[in-house]
Amino acid sequence: MIIITKQFNFKAKDFFDYLEEQLIPAIKKARGNDMPVVLTKGTKYEMDGAKVEITDYERNKVYGAHFKTSRLKLQI
């Protein structure tokens, strides 16, 4: 197992705004509908051959996700 730690210098609000701007349309596209999406722990979707599950989410505080492909498992 490899663990990589990186620290960034931007505001939590900016990160979560960006995250929601990217994820909500991607989840709607992956699900093939325009139903409202609420990002919460347990949200699952598939994108570009990866199965994704949001494992922890509290806006402006924490984001965690597990990504799985046929060749790679990644946890953020």
PDB file of C-alpha atoms in Angstrom:
ATOM      1  CA  MET A   1       0.000   0.000   0.000  1.00  0.00           C
ATOM      2  CA  ILE A   2       1.199   3.501  -0.831  1.00  0.00           C
ATOM      3  CA  ILE A   3      -0.003   6.516   1.151  1.00  0.00           C
ATOM      4  CA  ILE A   4       0.464   9.983  -0.312  1.00  0.00           C
ATOM      5  CA  THR A   5      -0.272  13.086   1.729  1.00  0.00           C
ATOM      6  CA  LYS A   6      -0.540  16.517   0.160  1.00  0.00           C
ATOM      7  CA  GLN A   7      -1.597  19.792   1.694  1.00  0.00           C
ATOM      8  CA  PHE A   8      -3.276  22.493  -0.384  1.00  0.00           C
ATOM      9  CA  ASN A   9      -3.759  26.171   0.313  1.00  0.00           C
ATOM     10  CA  PHE A  10      -7.322  27.146  -0.588  1.00  0.00           C
ATOM     11  CA  LYS A  11     -10.535  27.715   1.299  1.00  0.00           C
ATOM     12  CA  ALA A  12     -12.841  24.825   2.103  1.00  0.00           C
ATOM     13  CA  LYS A  13     -15.777  26.693   0.553  1.00  0.00           C
ATOM     14  CA  ASP A  14     -13.895  27.022  -2.747  1.00  0.00           C
ATOM     15  CA  PHE A  15     -13.060  23.304  -2.753  1.00  0.00           C
ATOM     16  CA  PHE A  16     -16.623  22.199  -1.990  1.00  0.00           C
ATOM     17  CA  ASP A  17     -18.105  24.657  -4.510  1.00  0.00           C
ATOM     18  CA  TYR A  18     -15.798  23.216  -7.176  1.00  0.00           C
ATOM     19  CA  LEU A  19     -16.501  19.641  -6.088  1.00  0.00           C
ATOM     20  CA  GLU A  20     -20.269  20.124  -6.320  1.00  0.00           C
ATOM     21  CA  GLU A  21     -20.009  21.940  -9.674  1.00  0.00           C
ATOM     22  CA  GLN A  22     -18.105  18.938 -11.066  1.00  0.00           C
ATOM     23  CA  LEU A  23     -19.795  16.010  -9.332  1.00  0.00           C
ATOM     24  CA  ILE A  24     -23.484  16.853  -9.551  1.00  0.00           C
ATOM     25  CA  PRO A  25     -23.589  17.064 -13.386  1.00  0.00           C
ATOM     26  CA  ALA A  26     -21.312  13.997 -13.669  1.00  0.00           C
ATOM     27  CA  ILE A  27     -23.584  11.945 -11.388  1.00  0.00           C
ATOM     28  CA  LYS A  28     -26.696  13.027 -13.314  1.00  0.00           C
ATOM     29  CA  LYS A  29     -25.001  12.006 -16.576  1.00  0.00           C
ATOM     30  CA  ALA A  30     -23.844   8.675 -15.113  1.00  0.00           C
ATOM     31  CA  ARG A  31     -27.347   7.938 -13.839  1.00  0.00           C
ATOM     32  CA  GLY A  32     -28.912   8.993 -17.136  1.00  0.00           C
ATOM     33  CA  ASN A  33     -31.454  11.329 -15.576  1.00  0.00           C
ATOM     34  CA  ASP A  34     -31.884  14.881 -14.352  1.00  0.00           C
ATOM     35  CA  MET A  35     -33.154  14.013 -10.890  1.00  0.00           C
ATOM     36  CA  PRO A  36     -31.782  16.169  -8.068  1.00  0.00           C
ATOM     37  CA  VAL A  37     -28.487  14.955  -6.582  1.00  0.00           C
ATOM     38  CA  VAL A  38     -27.623  15.471  -2.938  1.00  0.00           C
ATOM     39  CA  LEU A  39     -24.044  14.643  -2.071  1.00  0.00           C
ATOM     40  CA  THR A  40     -24.043  12.520   1.068  1.00  0.00           C
ATOM     41  CA  LYS A  41     -22.179   9.619   2.575  1.00  0.00           C
ATOM     42  CA  GLY A  42     -23.194   6.515   0.644  1.00  0.00           C
ATOM     43  CA  THR A  43     -23.832   8.224  -2.717  1.00  0.00           C
ATOM     44  CA  LYS A  44     -22.782   5.772  -5.460  1.00  0.00           C
ATOM     45  CA  TYR A  45     -22.263   6.236  -9.172  1.00  0.00           C
ATOM     46  CA  GLU A  46     -20.154   4.985 -12.069  1.00  0.00           C
ATOM     47  CA  MET A  47     -18.017   7.215 -14.245  1.00  0.00           C
ATOM     48  CA  ASP A  48     -15.411   6.447 -16.914  1.00  0.00           C
ATOM     49  CA  GLY A  49     -15.275   2.773 -15.924  1.00  0.00           C
ATOM     50  CA  ALA A  50     -14.855   3.506 -12.217  1.00  0.00           C
ATOM     51  CA  LYS A  51     -17.301   2.613  -9.480  1.00  0.00           C
ATOM     52  CA  VAL A  52     -17.379   5.460  -6.983  1.00  0.00           C
ATOM     53  CA  GLU A  53     -18.823   5.695  -3.500  1.00  0.00           C
ATOM     54  CA  ILE A  54     -18.723   8.823  -1.375  1.00  0.00           C
ATOM     55  CA  THR A  55     -17.611   7.467   1.992  1.00  0.00           C
ATOM     56  CA  ASP A  56     -17.742  10.682   3.983  1.00  0.00           C
ATOM     57  CA  TYR A  57     -19.231  14.071   3.214  1.00  0.00           C
ATOM     58  CA  GLU A  58     -19.952  17.130   5.278  1.00  0.00           C
ATOM     59  CA  ARG A  59     -19.932  20.345   3.271  1.00  0.00           C
ATOM     60  CA  ASN A  60     -16.992  22.629   4.095  1.00  0.00           C
ATOM     61  CA  LYS A  61     -15.554  20.019   6.475  1.00  0.00           C
ATOM     62  CA  VAL A  62     -14.826  16.589   4.995  1.00  0.00           C
ATOM     63  CA  TYR A  63     -14.944  14.679   1.701  1.00  0.00           C
ATOM     64  CA  GLY A  64     -13.990  11.050   1.290  1.00  0.00           C
ATOM     65  CA  ALA A  65     -14.544   8.721  -1.641  1.00  0.00           C
ATOM     66  CA  HIS A  66     -13.581   5.250  -2.788  1.00  0.00           C
ATOM     67  CA  PHE A  67     -12.857   4.680  -6.487  1.00  0.00           C
ATOM     68  CA  LYS A  68     -12.574   1.186  -7.963  1.00  0.00           C
ATOM     69  CA  THR A  69     -11.671   0.081 -11.473  1.00  0.00           C
ATOM     70  CA  SER A  70     -10.604  -3.286 -12.813  1.00  0.00           C
ATOM     71  CA  ARG A  71      -6.975  -2.253 -12.257  1.00  0.00           C
ATOM     72  CA  LEU A  72      -6.974   0.215  -9.369  1.00  0.00           C
ATOM     73  CA  LYS A  73      -8.496   0.961  -5.998  1.00  0.00           C
ATOM     74  CA  LEU A  74      -8.131   4.518  -4.731  1.00  0.00           C
ATOM     75  CA  GLN A  75      -9.373   6.113  -1.551  1.00  0.00           C
ATOM     76  CA  ILE A  76      -9.455   9.878  -1.069  1.00  0.00           C
TER      77      ILE A  76
END
